Amino acid sequence: SALSSGLPISSLAAIGAMLPGESPLAFFLRTKADTATKEIAESAAVAEASGKDAFWKAGGKSKVDFLLEGVHIAQVGGKGRGLITRDAISAGTVVLRERALGAATIRPEDSD
């Protein structure tokens, strides 16, 4: 494969290969889709991101009440938003905490 042959990622794109971490949809849009399909996909992505933003900001406050120092939320090319850091994070470290939208008490007798 191109990766095992030591080709740089730019060469993978040049030969039409799927890039590491690239979704099948992103690969299709990059290599095969016509302009109209790309525009529809972009507008759908914008609408989806807008809906997610509205959810997280509902009530005028962010639902995230803790974000580890050095971690930030940023756009990740072709994938939407994600958590980014430059420093290593130890396994088991709490990186983000959010307030629950709702909660319910479940008792053993409720299992029937």
PDB file of N, CA, C and O in Angstrom, residues 11-89:
ATOM      1  N   SER A  11       1.361  12.622  -1.428  1.00  0.00           N
ATOM      2  CA  SER A  11       1.398  11.683  -2.553  1.00  0.00           C
ATOM      3  C   SER A  11       0.162  10.796  -2.575  1.00  0.00           C
ATOM      4  O   SER A  11      -0.322  10.431  -3.641  1.00  0.00           O
ATOM      5  N   LEU A  12      -0.353  10.449  -1.386  1.00  0.00           N
ATOM      6  CA  LEU A  12      -1.572   9.642  -1.327  1.00  0.00           C
ATOM      7  C   LEU A  12      -2.714  10.388  -1.996  1.00  0.00           C
ATOM      8  O   LEU A  12      -3.475   9.813  -2.776  1.00  0.00           O
ATOM      9  N   ALA A  13      -2.846  11.678  -1.687  1.00  0.00           N
ATOM     10  CA  ALA A  13      -3.903  12.481  -2.296  1.00  0.00           C
ATOM     11  C   ALA A  13      -3.705  12.568  -3.803  1.00  0.00           C
ATOM     12  O   ALA A  13      -4.663  12.487  -4.565  1.00  0.00           O
ATOM     13  N   ALA A  14      -2.456  12.725  -4.230  1.00  0.00           N
ATOM     14  CA  ALA A  14      -2.155  12.873  -5.661  1.00  0.00           C
ATOM     15  C   ALA A  14      -2.522  11.622  -6.456  1.00  0.00           C
ATOM     16  O   ALA A  14      -2.933  11.728  -7.610  1.00  0.00           O
ATOM     17  N   ILE A  15      -2.381  10.449  -5.857  1.00  0.00           N
ATOM     18  CA  ILE A  15      -2.704   9.215  -6.584  1.00  0.00           C
ATOM     19  C   ILE A  15      -4.152   8.779  -6.361  1.00  0.00           C
ATOM     20  O   ILE A  15      -4.564   7.725  -6.813  1.00  0.00           O
ATOM     21  N   GLY A  16      -4.930   9.610  -5.651  1.00  0.00           N
ATOM     22  CA  GLY A  16      -6.344   9.307  -5.448  1.00  0.00           C
ATOM     23  C   GLY A  16      -6.608   8.286  -4.372  1.00  0.00           C
ATOM     24  O   GLY A  16      -7.661   7.654  -4.355  1.00  0.00           O
ATOM     25  N   ALA A  17      -5.667   8.100  -3.455  1.00  0.00           N
ATOM     26  CA  ALA A  17      -5.855   7.143  -2.371  1.00  0.00           C
ATOM     27  C   ALA A  17      -6.584   7.816  -1.209  1.00  0.00           C
ATOM     28  O   ALA A  17      -6.547   9.028  -1.048  1.00  0.00           O
ATOM     29  N   MET A  18      -7.232   6.996  -0.395  1.00  0.00           N
ATOM     30  CA  MET A  18      -7.905   7.491   0.794  1.00  0.00           C
ATOM     31  C   MET A  18      -6.843   7.896   1.814  1.00  0.00           C
ATOM     32  O   MET A  18      -5.879   7.173   2.045  1.00  0.00           O
ATOM     33  N   LEU A  19      -7.009   9.072   2.416  1.00  0.00           N
ATOM     34  CA  LEU A  19      -6.044   9.589   3.382  1.00  0.00           C
ATOM     35  C   LEU A  19      -6.281   8.975   4.756  1.00  0.00           C
ATOM     36  O   LEU A  19      -7.409   8.601   5.081  1.00  0.00           O
ATOM     37  N   PRO A  20      -5.238   8.880   5.573  1.00  0.00           N
ATOM     38  CA  PRO A  20      -5.422   8.345   6.931  1.00  0.00           C
ATOM     39  C   PRO A  20      -6.469   9.160   7.689  1.00  0.00           C
ATOM     40  O   PRO A  20      -6.429  10.382   7.702  1.00  0.00           O
ATOM     41  N   GLY A  21      -7.440   8.475   8.286  1.00  0.00           N
ATOM     42  CA  GLY A  21      -8.483   9.133   9.053  1.00  0.00           C
ATOM     43  C   GLY A  21      -9.606   9.729   8.215  1.00  0.00           C
ATOM     44  O   GLY A  21     -10.549  10.282   8.752  1.00  0.00           O
ATOM     45  N   GLU A  22      -9.526   9.615   6.909  1.00  0.00           N
ATOM     46  CA  GLU A  22     -10.541  10.197   6.036  1.00  0.00           C
ATOM     47  C   GLU A  22     -11.753   9.267   5.970  1.00  0.00           C
ATOM     48  O   GLU A  22     -11.616   8.064   5.793  1.00  0.00           O
ATOM     49  N   SER A  23     -12.938   9.838   6.108  1.00  0.00           N
ATOM     50  CA  SER A  23     -14.150   9.024   6.029  1.00  0.00           C
ATOM     51  C   SER A  23     -14.433   8.677   4.567  1.00  0.00           C
ATOM     52  O   SER A  23     -13.993   9.386   3.657  1.00  0.00           O
ATOM     53  N   PRO A  24     -15.187   7.598   4.338  1.00  0.00           N
ATOM     54  CA  PRO A  24     -15.548   7.268   2.960  1.00  0.00           C
ATOM     55  C   PRO A  24     -16.289   8.417   2.265  1.00  0.00           C
ATOM     56  O   PRO A  24     -16.067   8.676   1.078  1.00  0.00           O
ATOM     57  N   LEU A  25     -17.151   9.130   3.009  1.00  0.00           N
ATOM     58  CA  LEU A  25     -17.864  10.263   2.407  1.00  0.00           C
ATOM     59  C   LEU A  25     -16.892  11.367   2.016  1.00  0.00           C
ATOM     60  O   LEU A  25     -16.965  11.914   0.915  1.00  0.00           O
ATOM     61  N   ALA A  26     -15.959  11.704   2.902  1.00  0.00           N
ATOM     62  CA  ALA A  26     -14.974  12.746   2.589  1.00  0.00           C
ATOM     63  C   ALA A  26     -14.123  12.337   1.386  1.00  0.00           C
ATOM     64  O   ALA A  26     -13.819  13.158   0.515  1.00  0.00           O
ATOM     65  N   PHE A  27     -13.755  11.050   1.302  1.00  0.00           N
ATOM     66  CA  PHE A  27     -12.988  10.548   0.160  1.00  0.00           C
ATOM     67  C   PHE A  27     -13.792  10.705  -1.131  1.00  0.00           C
ATOM     68  O   PHE A  27     -13.281  11.198  -2.138  1.00  0.00           O
ATOM     69  N   PHE A  28     -15.058  10.325  -1.105  1.00  0.00           N
ATOM     70  CA  PHE A  28     -15.912  10.463  -2.284  1.00  0.00           C
ATOM     71  C   PHE A  28     -16.025  11.931  -2.699  1.00  0.00           C
ATOM     72  O   PHE A  28     -15.883  12.267  -3.877  1.00  0.00           O
ATOM     73  N   LEU A  29     -16.284  12.812  -1.722  1.00  0.00           N
ATOM     74  CA  LEU A  29     -16.438  14.235  -2.046  1.00  0.00           C
ATOM     75  C   LEU A  29     -15.147  14.809  -2.618  1.00  0.00           C
ATOM     76  O   LEU A  29     -15.179  15.643  -3.525  1.00  0.00           O
ATOM     77  N   ARG A  30     -14.017  14.357  -2.123  1.00  0.00           N
ATOM     78  CA  ARG A  30     -12.732  14.875  -2.604  1.00  0.00           C
ATOM     79  C   ARG A  30     -12.375  14.345  -3.989  1.00  0.00           C
ATOM     80  O   ARG A  30     -11.786  15.041  -4.802  1.00  0.00           O
ATOM     81  N   THR A  31     -12.761  13.098  -4.299  1.00  0.00           N
ATOM     82  CA  THR A  31     -12.269  12.471  -5.525  1.00  0.00           C
ATOM     83  C   THR A  31     -13.290  12.297  -6.642  1.00  0.00           C
ATOM     84  O   THR A  31     -12.931  12.307  -7.811  1.00  0.00           O
ATOM     85  N   LYS A  32     -14.557  12.129  -6.317  1.00  0.00           N
ATOM     86  CA  LYS A  32     -15.525  11.748  -7.345  1.00  0.00           C
ATOM     87  C   LYS A  32     -16.717  12.690  -7.503  1.00  0.00           C
ATOM     88  O   LYS A  32     -17.359  12.704  -8.546  1.00  0.00           O
ATOM     89  N   ALA A  33     -17.060  13.431  -6.463  1.00  0.00           N
ATOM     90  CA  ALA A  33     -18.304  14.205  -6.472  1.00  0.00           C
ATOM     91  C   ALA A  33     -18.219  15.399  -7.408  1.00  0.00           C
ATOM     92  O   ALA A  33     -17.175  16.032  -7.548  1.00  0.00           O
ATOM     93  N   ASP A  34     -19.356  15.707  -8.034  1.00  0.00           N
ATOM     94  CA  ASP A  34     -19.424  16.904  -8.868  1.00  0.00           C
ATOM     95  C   ASP A  34     -19.646  18.128  -7.985  1.00  0.00           C
ATOM     96  O   ASP A  34     -19.878  18.018  -6.775  1.00  0.00           O
ATOM     97  N   THR A  35     -19.576  19.303  -8.572  1.00  0.00           N
ATOM     98  CA  THR A  35     -19.682  20.556  -7.825  1.00  0.00           C
ATOM     99  C   THR A  35     -21.004  20.661  -7.078  1.00  0.00           C
ATOM    100  O   THR A  35     -21.039  21.074  -5.911  1.00  0.00           O
ATOM    101  N   ALA A  36     -22.111  20.289  -7.710  1.00  0.00           N
ATOM    102  CA  ALA A  36     -23.424  20.389  -7.066  1.00  0.00           C
ATOM    103  C   ALA A  36     -23.490  19.497  -5.823  1.00  0.00           C
ATOM    104  O   ALA A  36     -23.998  19.905  -4.777  1.00  0.00           O
ATOM    105  N   THR A  37     -22.958  18.281  -5.911  1.00  0.00           N
ATOM    106  CA  THR A  37     -22.955  17.366  -4.768  1.00  0.00           C
ATOM    107  C   THR A  37     -22.111  17.919  -3.635  1.00  0.00           C
ATOM    108  O   THR A  37     -22.496  17.860  -2.467  1.00  0.00           O
ATOM    109  N   LYS A  38     -20.958  18.500  -3.979  1.00  0.00           N
ATOM    110  CA  LYS A  38     -20.088  19.097  -2.958  1.00  0.00           C
ATOM    111  C   LYS A  38     -20.791  20.255  -2.263  1.00  0.00           C
ATOM    112  O   LYS A  38     -20.699  20.407  -1.043  1.00  0.00           O
ATOM    113  N   GLU A  39     -21.519  21.080  -3.007  1.00  0.00           N
ATOM    114  CA  GLU A  39     -22.244  22.214  -2.427  1.00  0.00           C
ATOM    115  C   GLU A  39     -23.349  21.743  -1.485  1.00  0.00           C
ATOM    116  O   GLU A  39     -23.539  22.302  -0.408  1.00  0.00           O
ATOM    117  N   ILE A  40     -24.076  20.703  -1.880  1.00  0.00           N
ATOM    118  CA  ILE A  40     -25.135  20.149  -1.026  1.00  0.00           C
ATOM    119  C   ILE A  40     -24.536  19.584   0.256  1.00  0.00           C
ATOM    120  O   ILE A  40     -25.050  19.816   1.349  1.00  0.00           O
ATOM    121  N   ALA A  41     -23.432  18.855   0.138  1.00  0.00           N
ATOM    122  CA  ALA A  41     -22.779  18.282   1.316  1.00  0.00           C
ATOM    123  C   ALA A  41     -22.289  19.381   2.252  1.00  0.00           C
ATOM    124  O   ALA A  41     -22.432  19.279   3.472  1.00  0.00           O
ATOM    125  N   GLU A  42     -21.738  20.449   1.696  1.00  0.00           N
ATOM    126  CA  GLU A  42     -21.256  21.563   2.514  1.00  0.00           C
ATOM    127  C   GLU A  42     -22.408  22.255   3.236  1.00  0.00           C
ATOM    128  O   GLU A  42     -22.307  22.560   4.428  1.00  0.00           O
ATOM    129  N   SER A  43     -23.522  22.490   2.543  1.00  0.00           N
ATOM    130  CA  SER A  43     -24.656  23.155   3.191  1.00  0.00           C
ATOM    131  C   SER A  43     -25.261  22.260   4.277  1.00  0.00           C
ATOM    132  O   SER A  43     -25.686  22.753   5.323  1.00  0.00           O
ATOM    133  N   ALA A  44     -25.272  20.951   4.062  1.00  0.00           N
ATOM    134  CA  ALA A  44     -25.763  20.021   5.089  1.00  0.00           C
ATOM    135  C   ALA A  44     -24.843  20.040   6.310  1.00  0.00           C
ATOM    136  O   ALA A  44     -25.307  20.035   7.452  1.00  0.00           O
ATOM    137  N   ALA A  45     -23.540  20.096   6.085  1.00  0.00           N
ATOM    138  CA  ALA A  45     -22.580  20.145   7.188  1.00  0.00           C
ATOM    139  C   ALA A  45     -22.740  21.435   7.990  1.00  0.00           C
ATOM    140  O   ALA A  45     -22.686  21.422   9.224  1.00  0.00           O
ATOM    141  N   VAL A  46     -22.960  22.550   7.295  1.00  0.00           N
ATOM    142  CA  VAL A  46     -23.159  23.834   7.972  1.00  0.00           C
ATOM    143  C   VAL A  46     -24.432  23.793   8.811  1.00  0.00           C
ATOM    144  O   VAL A  46     -24.449  24.236   9.962  1.00  0.00           O
ATOM    145  N   ALA A  47     -25.508  23.235   8.258  1.00  0.00           N
ATOM    146  CA  ALA A  47     -26.777  23.139   8.990  1.00  0.00           C
ATOM    147  C   ALA A  47     -26.630  22.250  10.223  1.00  0.00           C
ATOM    148  O   ALA A  47     -27.145  22.566  11.300  1.00  0.00           O
ATOM    149  N   GLU A  48     -25.919  21.140  10.074  1.00  0.00           N
ATOM    150  CA  GLU A  48     -25.708  20.235  11.201  1.00  0.00           C
ATOM    151  C   GLU A  48     -24.896  20.929  12.293  1.00  0.00           C
ATOM    152  O   GLU A  48     -25.232  20.853  13.483  1.00  0.00           O
ATOM    153  N   ALA A  49     -23.832  21.620  11.919  1.00  0.00           N
ATOM    154  CA  ALA A  49     -23.002  22.332  12.901  1.00  0.00           C
ATOM    155  C   ALA A  49     -23.805  23.422  13.601  1.00  0.00           C
ATOM    156  O   ALA A  49     -23.678  23.621  14.808  1.00  0.00           O
ATOM    157  N   SER A  50     -24.662  24.101  12.852  1.00  0.00           N
ATOM    158  CA  SER A  50     -25.494  25.155  13.428  1.00  0.00           C
ATOM    159  C   SER A  50     -26.456  24.580  14.463  1.00  0.00           C
ATOM    160  O   SER A  50     -26.654  25.156  15.533  1.00  0.00           O
ATOM    161  N   GLY A  51     -27.043  23.429  14.159  1.00  0.00           N
ATOM    162  CA  GLY A  51     -27.942  22.768  15.108  1.00  0.00           C
ATOM    163  C   GLY A  51     -27.215  22.343  16.371  1.00  0.00           C
ATOM    164  O   GLY A  51     -27.731  22.486  17.483  1.00  0.00           O
ATOM    165  N   LYS A  52     -25.994  21.819  16.210  1.00  0.00           N
ATOM    166  CA  LYS A  52     -25.206  21.415  17.378  1.00  0.00           C
ATOM    167  C   LYS A  52     -24.846  22.634  18.215  1.00  0.00           C
ATOM    168  O   LYS A  52     -24.897  22.590  19.442  1.00  0.00           O
ATOM    169  N   ASP A  53     -24.473  23.737  17.555  1.00  0.00           N
ATOM    170  CA  ASP A  53     -24.147  24.966  18.285  1.00  0.00           C
ATOM    171  C   ASP A  53     -25.354  25.451  19.074  1.00  0.00           C
ATOM    172  O   ASP A  53     -25.228  25.863  20.223  1.00  0.00           O
ATOM    173  N   ALA A  54     -26.536  25.407  18.463  1.00  0.00           N
ATOM    174  CA  ALA A  54     -27.757  25.859  19.143  1.00  0.00           C
ATOM    175  C   ALA A  54     -28.024  25.007  20.381  1.00  0.00           C
ATOM    176  O   ALA A  54     -28.394  25.525  21.436  1.00  0.00           O
ATOM    177  N   PHE A  55     -27.815  23.694  20.268  1.00  0.00           N
ATOM    178  CA  PHE A  55     -28.012  22.804  21.422  1.00  0.00           C
ATOM    179  C   PHE A  55     -27.065  23.177  22.553  1.00  0.00           C
ATOM    180  O   PHE A  55     -27.463  23.317  23.702  1.00  0.00           O
ATOM    181  N   TRP A  56     -25.781  23.348  22.240  1.00  0.00           N
ATOM    182  CA  TRP A  56     -24.785  23.618  23.275  1.00  0.00           C
ATOM    183  C   TRP A  56     -24.948  24.987  23.914  1.00  0.00           C
ATOM    184  O   TRP A  56     -24.497  25.213  25.025  1.00  0.00           O
ATOM    185  N   LYS A  57     -25.600  25.907  23.209  1.00  0.00           N
ATOM    186  CA  LYS A  57     -25.767  27.259  23.743  1.00  0.00           C
ATOM    187  C   LYS A  57     -27.183  27.524  24.242  1.00  0.00           C
ATOM    188  O   LYS A  57     -27.493  28.633  24.648  1.00  0.00           O
ATOM    189  N   ALA A  58     -28.054  26.516  24.227  1.00  0.00           N
ATOM    190  CA  ALA A  58     -29.434  26.692  24.673  1.00  0.00           C
ATOM    191  C   ALA A  58     -29.457  27.196  26.109  1.00  0.00           C
ATOM    192  O   ALA A  58     -28.687  26.748  26.953  1.00  0.00           O
ATOM    193  N   GLY A  59     -30.326  28.141  26.365  1.00  0.00           N
ATOM    194  CA  GLY A  59     -30.416  28.705  27.709  1.00  0.00           C
ATOM    195  C   GLY A  59     -29.366  29.773  27.963  1.00  0.00           C
ATOM    196  O   GLY A  59     -29.215  30.244  29.075  1.00  0.00           O
ATOM    197  N   GLY A  60     -28.618  30.151  26.923  1.00  0.00           N
ATOM    198  CA  GLY A  60     -27.647  31.231  27.053  1.00  0.00           C
ATOM    199  C   GLY A  60     -26.311  30.842  27.662  1.00  0.00           C
ATOM    200  O   GLY A  60     -25.418  31.659  27.773  1.00  0.00           O
ATOM    201  N   LYS A  61     -26.151  29.594  28.075  1.00  0.00           N
ATOM    202  CA  LYS A  61     -24.893  29.163  28.679  1.00  0.00           C
ATOM    203  C   LYS A  61     -24.397  27.895  28.003  1.00  0.00           C
ATOM    204  O   LYS A  61     -25.179  27.067  27.564  1.00  0.00           O
ATOM    205  N   SER A  62     -23.094  27.751  27.950  1.00  0.00           N
ATOM    206  CA  SER A  62     -22.503  26.531  27.419  1.00  0.00           C
ATOM    207  C   SER A  62     -22.815  25.374  28.365  1.00  0.00           C
ATOM    208  O   SER A  62     -22.865  25.553  29.578  1.00  0.00           O
ATOM    209  N   LYS A  63     -23.019  24.192  27.831  1.00  0.00           N
ATOM    210  CA  LYS A  63     -23.265  23.013  28.653  1.00  0.00           C
ATOM    211  C   LYS A  63     -21.959  22.385  29.145  1.00  0.00           C
ATOM    212  O   LYS A  63     -21.962  21.498  29.972  1.00  0.00           O
ATOM    213  N   VAL A  64     -20.827  22.862  28.617  1.00  0.00           N
ATOM    214  CA  VAL A  64     -19.522  22.384  29.076  1.00  0.00           C
ATOM    215  C   VAL A  64     -19.153  23.167  30.324  1.00  0.00           C
ATOM    216  O   VAL A  64     -19.033  24.383  30.294  1.00  0.00           O
ATOM    217  N   ASP A  65     -18.992  22.468  31.458  1.00  0.00           N
ATOM    218  CA  ASP A  65     -18.633  23.188  32.681  1.00  0.00           C
ATOM    219  C   ASP A  65     -17.198  22.909  33.123  1.00  0.00           C
ATOM    220  O   ASP A  65     -16.739  23.443  34.124  1.00  0.00           O
ATOM    221  N   PHE A  66     -16.458  22.071  32.387  1.00  0.00           N
ATOM    222  CA  PHE A  66     -15.038  21.859  32.665  1.00  0.00           C
ATOM    223  C   PHE A  66     -14.347  21.445  31.378  1.00  0.00           C
ATOM    224  O   PHE A  66     -14.823  20.592  30.643  1.00  0.00           O
ATOM    225  N   LEU A  67     -13.220  22.076  31.098  1.00  0.00           N
ATOM    226  CA  LEU A  67     -12.369  21.716  29.970  1.00  0.00           C
ATOM    227  C   LEU A  67     -10.938  21.773  30.482  1.00  0.00           C
ATOM    228  O   LEU A  67     -10.501  22.800  31.005  1.00  0.00           O
ATOM    229  N   LEU A  68     -10.217  20.664  30.397  1.00  0.00           N
ATOM    230  CA  LEU A  68      -8.854  20.561  30.909  1.00  0.00           C
ATOM    231  C   LEU A  68      -7.978  21.672  30.339  1.00  0.00           C
ATOM    232  O   LEU A  68      -8.065  21.981  29.146  1.00  0.00           O
ATOM    233  N   GLU A  69      -7.148  22.268  31.182  1.00  0.00           N
ATOM    234  CA  GLU A  69      -6.245  23.314  30.726  1.00  0.00           C
ATOM    235  C   GLU A  69      -5.363  22.787  29.596  1.00  0.00           C
ATOM    236  O   GLU A  69      -4.848  21.679  29.653  1.00  0.00           O
ATOM    237  N   GLY A  70      -5.223  23.579  28.551  1.00  0.00           N
ATOM    238  CA  GLY A  70      -4.419  23.179  27.399  1.00  0.00           C
ATOM    239  C   GLY A  70      -5.218  22.474  26.317  1.00  0.00           C
ATOM    240  O   GLY A  70      -4.705  22.205  25.242  1.00  0.00           O
ATOM    241  N   VAL A  71      -6.466  22.161  26.585  1.00  0.00           N
ATOM    242  CA  VAL A  71      -7.342  21.514  25.603  1.00  0.00           C
ATOM    243  C   VAL A  71      -8.311  22.566  25.089  1.00  0.00           C
ATOM    244  O   VAL A  71      -8.815  23.378  25.841  1.00  0.00           O
ATOM    245  N   HIS A  72      -8.539  22.576  23.795  1.00  0.00           N
ATOM    246  CA  HIS A  72      -9.522  23.496  23.234  1.00  0.00           C
ATOM    247  C   HIS A  72     -10.333  22.803  22.152  1.00  0.00           C
ATOM    248  O   HIS A  72      -9.950  21.758  21.642  1.00  0.00           O
ATOM    249  N   ILE A  73     -11.464  23.387  21.843  1.00  0.00           N
ATOM    250  CA  ILE A  73     -12.353  22.858  20.815  1.00  0.00           C
ATOM    251  C   ILE A  73     -12.044  23.601  19.522  1.00  0.00           C
ATOM    252  O   ILE A  73     -11.995  24.827  19.507  1.00  0.00           O
ATOM    253  N   ALA A  74     -11.807  22.859  18.445  1.00  0.00           N
ATOM    254  CA  ALA A  74     -11.441  23.484  17.169  1.00  0.00           C
ATOM    255  C   ALA A  74     -11.981  22.658  16.011  1.00  0.00           C
ATOM    256  O   ALA A  74     -12.322  21.480  16.166  1.00  0.00           O
ATOM    257  N   GLN A  75     -12.061  23.281  14.846  1.00  0.00           N
ATOM    258  CA  GLN A  75     -12.456  22.576  13.625  1.00  0.00           C
ATOM    259  C   GLN A  75     -11.367  21.573  13.270  1.00  0.00           C
ATOM    260  O   GLN A  75     -10.180  21.884  13.331  1.00  0.00           O
ATOM    261  N   VAL A  76     -11.775  20.379  12.893  1.00  0.00           N
ATOM    262  CA  VAL A  76     -10.866  19.345  12.426  1.00  0.00           C
ATOM    263  C   VAL A  76     -11.259  19.072  10.983  1.00  0.00           C
ATOM    264  O   VAL A  76     -12.391  18.655  10.717  1.00  0.00           O
ATOM    265  N   GLY A  77     -10.365  19.344  10.076  1.00  0.00           N
ATOM    266  CA  GLY A  77     -10.651  19.243   8.645  1.00  0.00           C
ATOM    267  C   GLY A  77     -11.393  17.989   8.242  1.00  0.00           C
ATOM    268  O   GLY A  77     -10.944  16.889   8.504  1.00  0.00           O
ATOM    269  N   GLY A  78     -12.551  18.168   7.629  1.00  0.00           N
ATOM    270  CA  GLY A  78     -13.345  17.065   7.125  1.00  0.00           C
ATOM    271  C   GLY A  78     -14.090  16.268   8.181  1.00  0.00           C
ATOM    272  O   GLY A  78     -14.756  15.295   7.864  1.00  0.00           O
ATOM    273  N   LYS A  79     -13.984  16.662   9.456  1.00  0.00           N
ATOM    274  CA  LYS A  79     -14.612  15.878  10.516  1.00  0.00           C
ATOM    275  C   LYS A  79     -15.495  16.699  11.438  1.00  0.00           C
ATOM    276  O   LYS A  79     -16.123  16.159  12.317  1.00  0.00           O
ATOM    277  N   GLY A  80     -15.498  18.004  11.313  1.00  0.00           N
ATOM    278  CA  GLY A  80     -16.262  18.835  12.229  1.00  0.00           C
ATOM    279  C   GLY A  80     -15.378  19.325  13.349  1.00  0.00           C
ATOM    280  O   GLY A  80     -14.189  19.524  13.169  1.00  0.00           O
ATOM    281  N   ARG A  81     -15.959  19.513  14.527  1.00  0.00           N
ATOM    282  CA  ARG A  81     -15.169  20.002  15.659  1.00  0.00           C
ATOM    283  C   ARG A  81     -14.666  18.860  16.515  1.00  0.00           C
ATOM    284  O   ARG A  81     -15.291  17.820  16.602  1.00  0.00           O
ATOM    285  N   GLY A  82     -13.533  19.111  17.155  1.00  0.00           N
ATOM    286  CA  GLY A  82     -12.962  18.097  18.028  1.00  0.00           C
ATOM    287  C   GLY A  82     -12.145  18.735  19.126  1.00  0.00           C
ATOM    288  O   GLY A  82     -11.950  19.946  19.155  1.00  0.00           O
ATOM    289  N   LEU A  83     -11.665  17.921  20.049  1.00  0.00           N
ATOM    290  CA  LEU A  83     -10.819  18.394  21.139  1.00  0.00           C
ATOM    291  C   LEU A  83      -9.368  18.296  20.696  1.00  0.00           C
ATOM    292  O   LEU A  83      -8.925  17.248  20.229  1.00  0.00           O
ATOM    293  N   ILE A  84      -8.630  19.394  20.862  1.00  0.00           N
ATOM    294  CA  ILE A  84      -7.250  19.478  20.400  1.00  0.00           C
ATOM    295  C   ILE A  84      -6.355  19.845  21.576  1.00  0.00           C
ATOM    296  O   ILE A  84      -6.715  20.676  22.404  1.00  0.00           O
ATOM    297  N   THR A  85      -5.172  19.239  21.641  1.00  0.00           N
ATOM    298  CA  THR A  85      -4.155  19.615  22.622  1.00  0.00           C
ATOM    299  C   THR A  85      -2.785  19.391  22.007  1.00  0.00           C
ATOM    300  O   THR A  85      -2.625  18.568  21.112  1.00  0.00           O
ATOM    301  N   ARG A  86      -1.803  20.114  22.500  1.00  0.00           N
ATOM    302  CA  ARG A  86      -0.426  19.925  22.039  1.00  0.00           C
ATOM    303  C   ARG A  86       0.349  19.021  22.990  1.00  0.00           C
ATOM    304  O   ARG A  86       1.400  18.513  22.654  1.00  0.00           O
ATOM    305  N   ASP A  87      -0.155  18.868  24.210  1.00  0.00           N
ATOM    306  CA  ASP A  87       0.536  18.095  25.233  1.00  0.00           C
ATOM    307  C   ASP A  87      -0.096  16.716  25.400  1.00  0.00           C
ATOM    308  O   ASP A  87      -1.286  16.539  25.169  1.00  0.00           O
ATOM    309  N   ALA A  88       0.708  15.758  25.825  1.00  0.00           N
ATOM    310  CA  ALA A  88       0.200  14.416  26.106  1.00  0.00           C
ATOM    311  C   ALA A  88      -0.746  14.477  27.303  1.00  0.00           C
ATOM    312  O   ALA A  88      -0.547  15.265  28.226  1.00  0.00           O
ATOM    313  N   ILE A  89      -1.783  13.667  27.262  1.00  0.00           N
ATOM    314  CA  ILE A  89      -2.741  13.575  28.362  1.00  0.00           C
ATOM    315  C   ILE A  89      -2.691  12.145  28.890  1.00  0.00           C
ATOM    316  O   ILE A  89      -2.800  11.192  28.125  1.00  0.00           O
TER     317      ILE A  89
END
